[in-house]
Coordinates of N, CA and C in Angstrom, one line a residue:
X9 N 153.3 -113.9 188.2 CA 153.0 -112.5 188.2 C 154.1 -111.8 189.0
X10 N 154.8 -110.5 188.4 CA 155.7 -109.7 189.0 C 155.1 -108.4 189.1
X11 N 155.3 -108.0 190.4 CA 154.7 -106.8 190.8 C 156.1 -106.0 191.9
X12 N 156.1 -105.3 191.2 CA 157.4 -103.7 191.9 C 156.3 -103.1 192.9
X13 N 156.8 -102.6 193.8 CA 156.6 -101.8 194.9 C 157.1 -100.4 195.2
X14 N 156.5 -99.3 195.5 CA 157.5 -98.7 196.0 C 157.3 -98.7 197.4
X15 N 158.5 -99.6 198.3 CA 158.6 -100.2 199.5 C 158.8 -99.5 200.8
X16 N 159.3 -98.0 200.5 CA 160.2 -97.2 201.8 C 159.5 -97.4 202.7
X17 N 158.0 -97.3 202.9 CA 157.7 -97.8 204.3 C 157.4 -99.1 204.5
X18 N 157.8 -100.1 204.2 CA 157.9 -101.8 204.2 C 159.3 -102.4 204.7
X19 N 160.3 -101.6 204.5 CA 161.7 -101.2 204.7 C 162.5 -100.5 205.5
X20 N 161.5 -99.5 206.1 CA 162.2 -98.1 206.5 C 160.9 -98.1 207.7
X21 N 160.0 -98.2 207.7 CA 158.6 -97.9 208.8 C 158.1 -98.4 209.8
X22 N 158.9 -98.6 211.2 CA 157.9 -99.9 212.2 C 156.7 -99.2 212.8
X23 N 156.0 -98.3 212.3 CA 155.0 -98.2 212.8 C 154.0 -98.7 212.0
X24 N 152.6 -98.7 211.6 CA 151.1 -99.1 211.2 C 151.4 -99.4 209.3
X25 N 151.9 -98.1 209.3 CA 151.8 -97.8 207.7 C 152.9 -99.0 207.3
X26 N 154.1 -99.0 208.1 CA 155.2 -100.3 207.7 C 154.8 -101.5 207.8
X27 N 154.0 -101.9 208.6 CA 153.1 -103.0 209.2 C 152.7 -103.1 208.1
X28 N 151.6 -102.6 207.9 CA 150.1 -102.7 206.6 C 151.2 -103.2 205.5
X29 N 152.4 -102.8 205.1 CA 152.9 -102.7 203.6 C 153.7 -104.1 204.0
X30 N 154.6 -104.7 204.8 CA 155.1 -105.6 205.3 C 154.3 -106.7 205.3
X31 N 153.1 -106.7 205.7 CA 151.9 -107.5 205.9 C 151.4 -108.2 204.8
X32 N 151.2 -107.3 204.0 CA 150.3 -107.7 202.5 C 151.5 -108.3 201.8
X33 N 152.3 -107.7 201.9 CA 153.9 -108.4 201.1 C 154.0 -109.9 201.2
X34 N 154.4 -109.8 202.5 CA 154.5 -111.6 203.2 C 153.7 -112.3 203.1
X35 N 152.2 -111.8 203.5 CA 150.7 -112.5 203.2 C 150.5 -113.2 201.4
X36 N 150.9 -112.6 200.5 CA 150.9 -112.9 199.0 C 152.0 -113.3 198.9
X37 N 153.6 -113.4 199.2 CA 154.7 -114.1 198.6 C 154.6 -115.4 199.5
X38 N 154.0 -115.7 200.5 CA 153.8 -117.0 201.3 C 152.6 -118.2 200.8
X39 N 151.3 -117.2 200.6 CA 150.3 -117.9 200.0 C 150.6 -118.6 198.6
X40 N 151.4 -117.9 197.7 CA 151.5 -117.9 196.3 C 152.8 -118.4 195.6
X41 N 153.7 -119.1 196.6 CA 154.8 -118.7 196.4 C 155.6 -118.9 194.5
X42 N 154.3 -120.1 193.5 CA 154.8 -120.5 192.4 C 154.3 -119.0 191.4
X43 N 153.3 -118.3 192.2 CA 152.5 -117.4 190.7 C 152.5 -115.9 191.4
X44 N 153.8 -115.6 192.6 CA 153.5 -114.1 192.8 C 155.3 -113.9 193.3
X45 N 155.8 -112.9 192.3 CA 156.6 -112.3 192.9 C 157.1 -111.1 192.9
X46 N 157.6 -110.4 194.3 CA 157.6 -109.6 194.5 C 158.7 -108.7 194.3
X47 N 159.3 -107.5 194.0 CA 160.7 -106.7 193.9 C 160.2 -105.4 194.3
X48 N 160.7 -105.2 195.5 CA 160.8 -104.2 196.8 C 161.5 -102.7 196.3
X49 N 161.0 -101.9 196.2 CA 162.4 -100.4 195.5 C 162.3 -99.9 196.9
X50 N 162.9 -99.4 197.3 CA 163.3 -98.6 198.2 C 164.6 -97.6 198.0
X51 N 164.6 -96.1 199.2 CA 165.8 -95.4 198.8 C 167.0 -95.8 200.1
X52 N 166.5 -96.4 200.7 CA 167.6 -97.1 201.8 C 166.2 -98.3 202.8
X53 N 167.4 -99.0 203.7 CA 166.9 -100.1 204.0 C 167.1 -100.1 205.4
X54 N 166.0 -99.8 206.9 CA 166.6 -99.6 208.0 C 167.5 -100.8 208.5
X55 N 168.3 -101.3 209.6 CA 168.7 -102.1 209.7 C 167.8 -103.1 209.8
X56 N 167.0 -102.9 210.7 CA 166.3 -103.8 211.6 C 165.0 -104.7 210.1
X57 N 165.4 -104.3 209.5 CA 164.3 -104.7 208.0 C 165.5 -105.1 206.8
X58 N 166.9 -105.4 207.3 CA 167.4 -106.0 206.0 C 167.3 -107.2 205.9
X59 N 166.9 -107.9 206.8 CA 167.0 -109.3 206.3 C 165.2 -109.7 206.5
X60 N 164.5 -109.3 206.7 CA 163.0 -109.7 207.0 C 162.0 -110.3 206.0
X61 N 162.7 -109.8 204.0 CA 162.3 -110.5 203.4 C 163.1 -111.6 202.9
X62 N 164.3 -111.7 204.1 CA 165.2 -112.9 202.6 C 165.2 -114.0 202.9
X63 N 163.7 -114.9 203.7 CA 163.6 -116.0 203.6 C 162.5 -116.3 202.5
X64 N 162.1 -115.7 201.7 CA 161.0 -115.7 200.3 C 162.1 -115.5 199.0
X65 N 162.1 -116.6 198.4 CA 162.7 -117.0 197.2 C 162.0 -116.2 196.5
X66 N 160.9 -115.6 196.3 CA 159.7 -115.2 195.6 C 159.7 -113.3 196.0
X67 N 160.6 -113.0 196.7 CA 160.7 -111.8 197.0 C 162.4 -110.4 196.9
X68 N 162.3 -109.7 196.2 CA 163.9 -109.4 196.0 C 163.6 -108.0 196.3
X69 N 164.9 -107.3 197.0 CA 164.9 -105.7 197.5 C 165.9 -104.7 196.4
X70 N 165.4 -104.1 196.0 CA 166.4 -103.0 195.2 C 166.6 -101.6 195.8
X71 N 167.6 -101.1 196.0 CA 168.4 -100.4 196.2 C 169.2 -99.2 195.6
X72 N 169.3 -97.7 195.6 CA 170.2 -97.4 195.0 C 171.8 -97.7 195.2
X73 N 172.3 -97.7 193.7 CA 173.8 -98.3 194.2 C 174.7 -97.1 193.8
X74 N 175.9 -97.1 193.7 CA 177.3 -96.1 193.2 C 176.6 -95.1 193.4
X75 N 176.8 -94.1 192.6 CA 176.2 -92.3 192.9 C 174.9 -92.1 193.1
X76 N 173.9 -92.8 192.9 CA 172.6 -93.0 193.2 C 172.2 -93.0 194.4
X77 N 173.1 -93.6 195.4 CA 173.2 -93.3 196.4 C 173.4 -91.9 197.7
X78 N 173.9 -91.4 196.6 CA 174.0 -89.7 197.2 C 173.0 -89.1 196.7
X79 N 171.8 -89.2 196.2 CA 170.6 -88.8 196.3 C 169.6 -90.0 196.1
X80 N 169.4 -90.6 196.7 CA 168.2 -91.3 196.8 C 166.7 -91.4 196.4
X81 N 166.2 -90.4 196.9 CA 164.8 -90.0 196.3 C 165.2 -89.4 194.8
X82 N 166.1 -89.0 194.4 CA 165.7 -88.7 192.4 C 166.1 -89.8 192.4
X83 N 166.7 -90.9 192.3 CA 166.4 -92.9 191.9 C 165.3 -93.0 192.0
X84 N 164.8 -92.5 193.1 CA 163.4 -93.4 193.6 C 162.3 -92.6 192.6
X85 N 162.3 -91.3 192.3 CA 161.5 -90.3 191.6 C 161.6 -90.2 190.3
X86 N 162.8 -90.5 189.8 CA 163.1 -90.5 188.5 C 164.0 -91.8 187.8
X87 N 164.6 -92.5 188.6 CA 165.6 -93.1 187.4 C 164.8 -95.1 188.1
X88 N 164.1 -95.1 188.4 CA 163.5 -96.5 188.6 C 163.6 -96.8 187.0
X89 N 162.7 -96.7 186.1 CA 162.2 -97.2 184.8 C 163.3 -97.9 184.5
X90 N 164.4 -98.0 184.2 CA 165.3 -98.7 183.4 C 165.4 -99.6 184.1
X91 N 165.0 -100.0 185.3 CA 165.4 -101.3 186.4 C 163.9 -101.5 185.9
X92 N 163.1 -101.0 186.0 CA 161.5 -101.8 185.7 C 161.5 -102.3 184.5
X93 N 161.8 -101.9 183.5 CA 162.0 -102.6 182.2 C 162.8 -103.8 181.9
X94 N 164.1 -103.7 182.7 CA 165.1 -104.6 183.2 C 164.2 -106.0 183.6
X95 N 163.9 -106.0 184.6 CA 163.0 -106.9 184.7 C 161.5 -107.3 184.6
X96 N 161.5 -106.8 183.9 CA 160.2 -106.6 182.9 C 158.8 -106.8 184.3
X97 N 158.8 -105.6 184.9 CA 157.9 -105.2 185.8 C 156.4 -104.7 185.2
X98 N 155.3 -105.2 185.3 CA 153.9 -105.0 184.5 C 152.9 -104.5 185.8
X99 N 153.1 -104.6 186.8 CA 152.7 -103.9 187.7 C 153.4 -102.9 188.9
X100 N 153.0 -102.3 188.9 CA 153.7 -101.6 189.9 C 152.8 -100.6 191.6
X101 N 153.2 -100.6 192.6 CA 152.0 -100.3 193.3 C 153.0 -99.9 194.1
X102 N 152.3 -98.4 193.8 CA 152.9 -97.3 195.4 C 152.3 -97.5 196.9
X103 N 152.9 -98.6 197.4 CA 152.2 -98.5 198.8 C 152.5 -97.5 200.0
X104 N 153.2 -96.7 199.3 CA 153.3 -94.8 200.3 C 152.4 -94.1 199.3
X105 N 151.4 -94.1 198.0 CA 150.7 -93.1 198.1 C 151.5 -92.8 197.3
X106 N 152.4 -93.5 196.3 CA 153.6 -92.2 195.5 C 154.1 -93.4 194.2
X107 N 153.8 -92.7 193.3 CA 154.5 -93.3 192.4 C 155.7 -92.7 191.7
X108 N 157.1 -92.9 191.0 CA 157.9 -92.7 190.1 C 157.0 -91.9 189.0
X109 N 158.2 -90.5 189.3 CA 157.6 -89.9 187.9 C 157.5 -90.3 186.7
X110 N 156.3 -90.2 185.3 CA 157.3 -90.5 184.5 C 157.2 -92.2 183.9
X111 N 156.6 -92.9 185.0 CA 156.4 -94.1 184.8 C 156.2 -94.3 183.8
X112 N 156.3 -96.0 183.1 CA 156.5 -96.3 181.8 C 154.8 -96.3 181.5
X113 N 154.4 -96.3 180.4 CA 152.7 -96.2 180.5 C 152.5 -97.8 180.4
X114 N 153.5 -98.7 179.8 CA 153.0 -100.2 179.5 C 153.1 -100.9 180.8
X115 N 153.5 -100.5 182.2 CA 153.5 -101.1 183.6 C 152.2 -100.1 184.1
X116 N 151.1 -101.5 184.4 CA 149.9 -100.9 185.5 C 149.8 -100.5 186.6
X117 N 150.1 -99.3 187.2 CA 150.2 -98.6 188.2 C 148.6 -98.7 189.3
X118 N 149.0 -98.8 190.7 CA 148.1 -98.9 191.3 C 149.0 -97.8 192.6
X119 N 148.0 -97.1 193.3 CA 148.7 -96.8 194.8 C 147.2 -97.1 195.7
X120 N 148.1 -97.5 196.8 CA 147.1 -97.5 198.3 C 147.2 -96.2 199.0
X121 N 145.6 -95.5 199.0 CA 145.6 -94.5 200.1 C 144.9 -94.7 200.9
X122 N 145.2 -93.9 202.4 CA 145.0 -93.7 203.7 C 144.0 -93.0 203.9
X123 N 144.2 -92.3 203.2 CA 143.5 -90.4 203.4 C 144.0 -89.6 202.9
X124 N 143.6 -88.4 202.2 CA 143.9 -87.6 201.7 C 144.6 -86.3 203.0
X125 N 145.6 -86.0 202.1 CA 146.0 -84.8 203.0 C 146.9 -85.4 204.5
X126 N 146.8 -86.4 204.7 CA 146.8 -87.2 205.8 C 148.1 -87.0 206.1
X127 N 149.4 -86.8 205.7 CA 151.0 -87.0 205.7 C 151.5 -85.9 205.8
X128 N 153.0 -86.0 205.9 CA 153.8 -85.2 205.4 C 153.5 -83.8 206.0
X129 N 153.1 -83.3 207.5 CA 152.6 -82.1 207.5 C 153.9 -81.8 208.7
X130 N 155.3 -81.9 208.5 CA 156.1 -81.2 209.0 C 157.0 -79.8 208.6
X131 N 156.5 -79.8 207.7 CA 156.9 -78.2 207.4 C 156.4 -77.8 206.1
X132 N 155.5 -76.6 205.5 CA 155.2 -76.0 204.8 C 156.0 -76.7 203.4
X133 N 157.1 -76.6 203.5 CA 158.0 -77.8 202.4 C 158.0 -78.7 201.7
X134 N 157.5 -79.3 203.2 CA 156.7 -80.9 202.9 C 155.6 -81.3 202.2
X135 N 154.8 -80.4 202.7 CA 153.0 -79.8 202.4 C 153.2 -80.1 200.9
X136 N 154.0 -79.0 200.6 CA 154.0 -79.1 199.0 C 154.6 -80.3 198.0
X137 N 155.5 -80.4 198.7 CA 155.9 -81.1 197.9 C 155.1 -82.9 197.9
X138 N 154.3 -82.8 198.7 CA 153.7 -84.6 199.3 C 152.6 -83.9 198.1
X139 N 152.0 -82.8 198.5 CA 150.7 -82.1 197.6 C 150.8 -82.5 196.0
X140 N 152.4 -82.2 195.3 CA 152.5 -82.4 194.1 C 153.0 -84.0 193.7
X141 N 153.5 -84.5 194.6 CA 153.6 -85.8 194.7 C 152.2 -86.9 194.0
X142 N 151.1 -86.3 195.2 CA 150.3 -86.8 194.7 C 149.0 -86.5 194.2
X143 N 149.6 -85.3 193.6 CA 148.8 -84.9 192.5 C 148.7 -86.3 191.1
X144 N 150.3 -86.0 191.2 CA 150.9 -86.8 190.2 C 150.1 -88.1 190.3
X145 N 150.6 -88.3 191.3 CA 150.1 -90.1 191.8 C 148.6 -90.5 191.5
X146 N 147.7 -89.8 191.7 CA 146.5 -89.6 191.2 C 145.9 -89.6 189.7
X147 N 146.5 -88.8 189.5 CA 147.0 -88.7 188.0 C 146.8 -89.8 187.1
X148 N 148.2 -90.5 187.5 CA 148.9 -91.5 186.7 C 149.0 -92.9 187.0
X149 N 147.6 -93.1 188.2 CA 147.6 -94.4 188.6 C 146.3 -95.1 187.6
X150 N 146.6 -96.1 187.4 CA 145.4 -96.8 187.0 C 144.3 -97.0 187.7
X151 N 144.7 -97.9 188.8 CA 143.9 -97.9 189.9 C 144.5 -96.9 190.8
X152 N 143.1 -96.5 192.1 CA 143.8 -95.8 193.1 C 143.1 -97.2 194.9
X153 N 143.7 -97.6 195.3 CA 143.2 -98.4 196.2 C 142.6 -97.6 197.4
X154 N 141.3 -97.1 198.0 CA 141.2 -96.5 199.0 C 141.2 -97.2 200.3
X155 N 141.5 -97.1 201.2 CA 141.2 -98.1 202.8 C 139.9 -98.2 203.4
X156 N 139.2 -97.1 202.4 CA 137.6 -97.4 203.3 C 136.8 -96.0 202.2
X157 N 135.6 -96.4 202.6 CA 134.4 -95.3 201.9 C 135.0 -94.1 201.8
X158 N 135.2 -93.9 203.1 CA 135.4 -92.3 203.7 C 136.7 -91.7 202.6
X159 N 137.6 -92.8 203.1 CA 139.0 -92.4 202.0 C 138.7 -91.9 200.6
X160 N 137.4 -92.9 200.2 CA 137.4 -92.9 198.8 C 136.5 -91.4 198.5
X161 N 135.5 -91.5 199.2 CA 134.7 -90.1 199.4 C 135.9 -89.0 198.9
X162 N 136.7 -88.9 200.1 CA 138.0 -87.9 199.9 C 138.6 -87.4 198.9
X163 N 139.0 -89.0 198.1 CA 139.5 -88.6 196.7 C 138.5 -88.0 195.8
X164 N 137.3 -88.9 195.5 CA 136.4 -88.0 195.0 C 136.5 -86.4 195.1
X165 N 136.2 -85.8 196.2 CA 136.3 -84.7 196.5 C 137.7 -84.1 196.1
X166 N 138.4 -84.7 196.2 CA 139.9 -83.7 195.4 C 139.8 -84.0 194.3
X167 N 138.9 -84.7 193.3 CA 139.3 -84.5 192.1 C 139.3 -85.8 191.0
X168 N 139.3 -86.9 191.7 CA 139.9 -88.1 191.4 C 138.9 -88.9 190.8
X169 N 138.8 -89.4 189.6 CA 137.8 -90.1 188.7 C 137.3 -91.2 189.5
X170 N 135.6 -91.1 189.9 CA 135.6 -92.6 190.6 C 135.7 -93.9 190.1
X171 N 135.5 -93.9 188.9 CA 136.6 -94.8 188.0 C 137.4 -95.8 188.1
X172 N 137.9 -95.4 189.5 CA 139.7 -95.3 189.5 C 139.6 -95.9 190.4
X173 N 138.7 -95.6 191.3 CA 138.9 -96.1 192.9 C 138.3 -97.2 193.3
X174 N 139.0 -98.1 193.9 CA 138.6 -99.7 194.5 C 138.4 -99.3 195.9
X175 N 137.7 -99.7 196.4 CA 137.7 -99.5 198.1 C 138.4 -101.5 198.7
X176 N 139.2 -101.6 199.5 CA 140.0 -102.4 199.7 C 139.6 -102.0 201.3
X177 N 139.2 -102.5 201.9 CA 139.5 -101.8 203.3 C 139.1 -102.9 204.5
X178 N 139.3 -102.5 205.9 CA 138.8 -103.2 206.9 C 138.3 -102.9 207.6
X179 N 138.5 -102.6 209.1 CA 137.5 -102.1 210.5 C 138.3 -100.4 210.3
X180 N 140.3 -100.9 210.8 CA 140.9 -99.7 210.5 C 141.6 -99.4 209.4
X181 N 142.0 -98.6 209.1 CA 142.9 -98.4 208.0 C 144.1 -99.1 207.7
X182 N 144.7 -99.7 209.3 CA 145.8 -100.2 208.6 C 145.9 -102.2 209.0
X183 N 144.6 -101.9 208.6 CA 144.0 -103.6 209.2 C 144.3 -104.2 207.8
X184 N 144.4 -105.6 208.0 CA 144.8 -106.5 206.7 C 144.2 -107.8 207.0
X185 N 143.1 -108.5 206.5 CA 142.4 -109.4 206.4 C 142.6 -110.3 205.2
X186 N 142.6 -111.3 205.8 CA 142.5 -112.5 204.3 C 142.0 -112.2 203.6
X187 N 140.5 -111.4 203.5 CA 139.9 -111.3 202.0 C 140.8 -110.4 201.9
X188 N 141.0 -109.3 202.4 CA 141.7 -107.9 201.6 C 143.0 -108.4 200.8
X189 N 143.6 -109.3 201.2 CA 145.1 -109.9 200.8 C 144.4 -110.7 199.8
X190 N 143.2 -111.3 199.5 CA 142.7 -111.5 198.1 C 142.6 -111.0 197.0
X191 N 141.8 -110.2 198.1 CA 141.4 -108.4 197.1 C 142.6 -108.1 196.3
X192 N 143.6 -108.0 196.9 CA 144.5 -107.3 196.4 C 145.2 -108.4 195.0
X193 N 145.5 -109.7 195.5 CA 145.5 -110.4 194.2 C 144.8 -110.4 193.5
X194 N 143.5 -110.7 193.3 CA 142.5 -110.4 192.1 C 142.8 -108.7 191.4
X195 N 143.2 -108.1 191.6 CA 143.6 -106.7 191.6 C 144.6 -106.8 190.7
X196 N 145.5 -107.3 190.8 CA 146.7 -107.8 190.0 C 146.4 -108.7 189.1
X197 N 145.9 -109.3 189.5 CA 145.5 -110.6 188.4 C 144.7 -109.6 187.0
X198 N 144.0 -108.6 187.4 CA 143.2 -108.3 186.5 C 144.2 -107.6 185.7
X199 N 145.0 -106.6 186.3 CA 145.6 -105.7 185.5 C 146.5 -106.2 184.9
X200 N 147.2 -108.0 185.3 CA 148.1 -108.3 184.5 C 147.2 -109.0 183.2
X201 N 146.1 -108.9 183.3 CA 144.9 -109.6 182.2 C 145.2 -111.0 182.3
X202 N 145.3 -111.9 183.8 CA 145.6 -113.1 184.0 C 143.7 -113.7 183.6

């Protein structure tokens, strides 16, 4: 099973949210190593997190390269698909809450949320732009993974098909338990129709 990520805070985040995405990462390419692998997108890679996945044979980091690199987030926003198809990616899971616009419809989209509204509240700019972000993301996920009732409550209340929503969760939000790192395989397993 190959499952894409969108990684920036697994990469880029030493606080809770980097933790939680770092966590479940290692927790499934360690347990699994013959039936799960993983390919990391990110729009840069802090130092201190470039080498953290490259003892997992079962785990690979993508990057923008040449001019892609002078804007970063439109790779990350718009020009991923050709690399997803490239390696023929069938899942894919925004673990910031954010998926690639645009996504291919034949790769199963999941994201993990926190809470609604919860981010991104440094400037009026931001507001908006996280707002249409995950509008989108909502949208166009197959699954949406909540962290707990309350989370899932939330989405409900903005709009969000309950449908859609798995509740995944622990004591806190950015808690990660053996069953949850199950959960989240069986999760995958289903959407790849294993």
């Amino acid at each position: 099973m190959l499952v894409g990520y969108e990684a920036n805070n697994a990469l880029r985040n030493s606080h809770e949210l980097g933790e939680f995405a770092r966590n479940l990462i290692e927790r499934l390419a360690t347990g699994r190593v013959n039936s799960y692998r993983a390919l990391l997108f990110a729009t840069r890679i802090k130092k201190e997190y470039c080498s953290y996945f490259s003892g997992y044979s079962n785990v690979g980091t993508f990057v923008p390269f040449g001019l892609s690199r002078l804007l970063p987030e439109l790779w990350m926003r718009y020009r991923l698909n050709p690399w997803l198809r490239l390696e023929k990616v069938k899942i894919f899971h925004g673990l910031n809450e954010e998926l690639p616009y645009h996504i291919d419809r034949n790769i199963k989209t999941i994201i993990t949320c926190y809470g609604v509204d919860e981010h991104h509240r440094t400037s009026l700019m931001d507001s908006i732009v996280w707002k249409k972000r995950m509008e989108y993301a909502y949208e166009a996920a197959n699954v949406i993974v909540a962290v707990s009732n309350e989370v899932r409550q939330q989405l409900i209340n903005a709009g969000v098909s309950p449908e859609k929503i798995v509740v995944i969760g622990g004591k806190t939000p950015y808690e990660l338990t053996d069953r949850m790192v199950e959960q989240y395989f069986e999760l995958y397993r289903t959407l790849a129709g294993e």
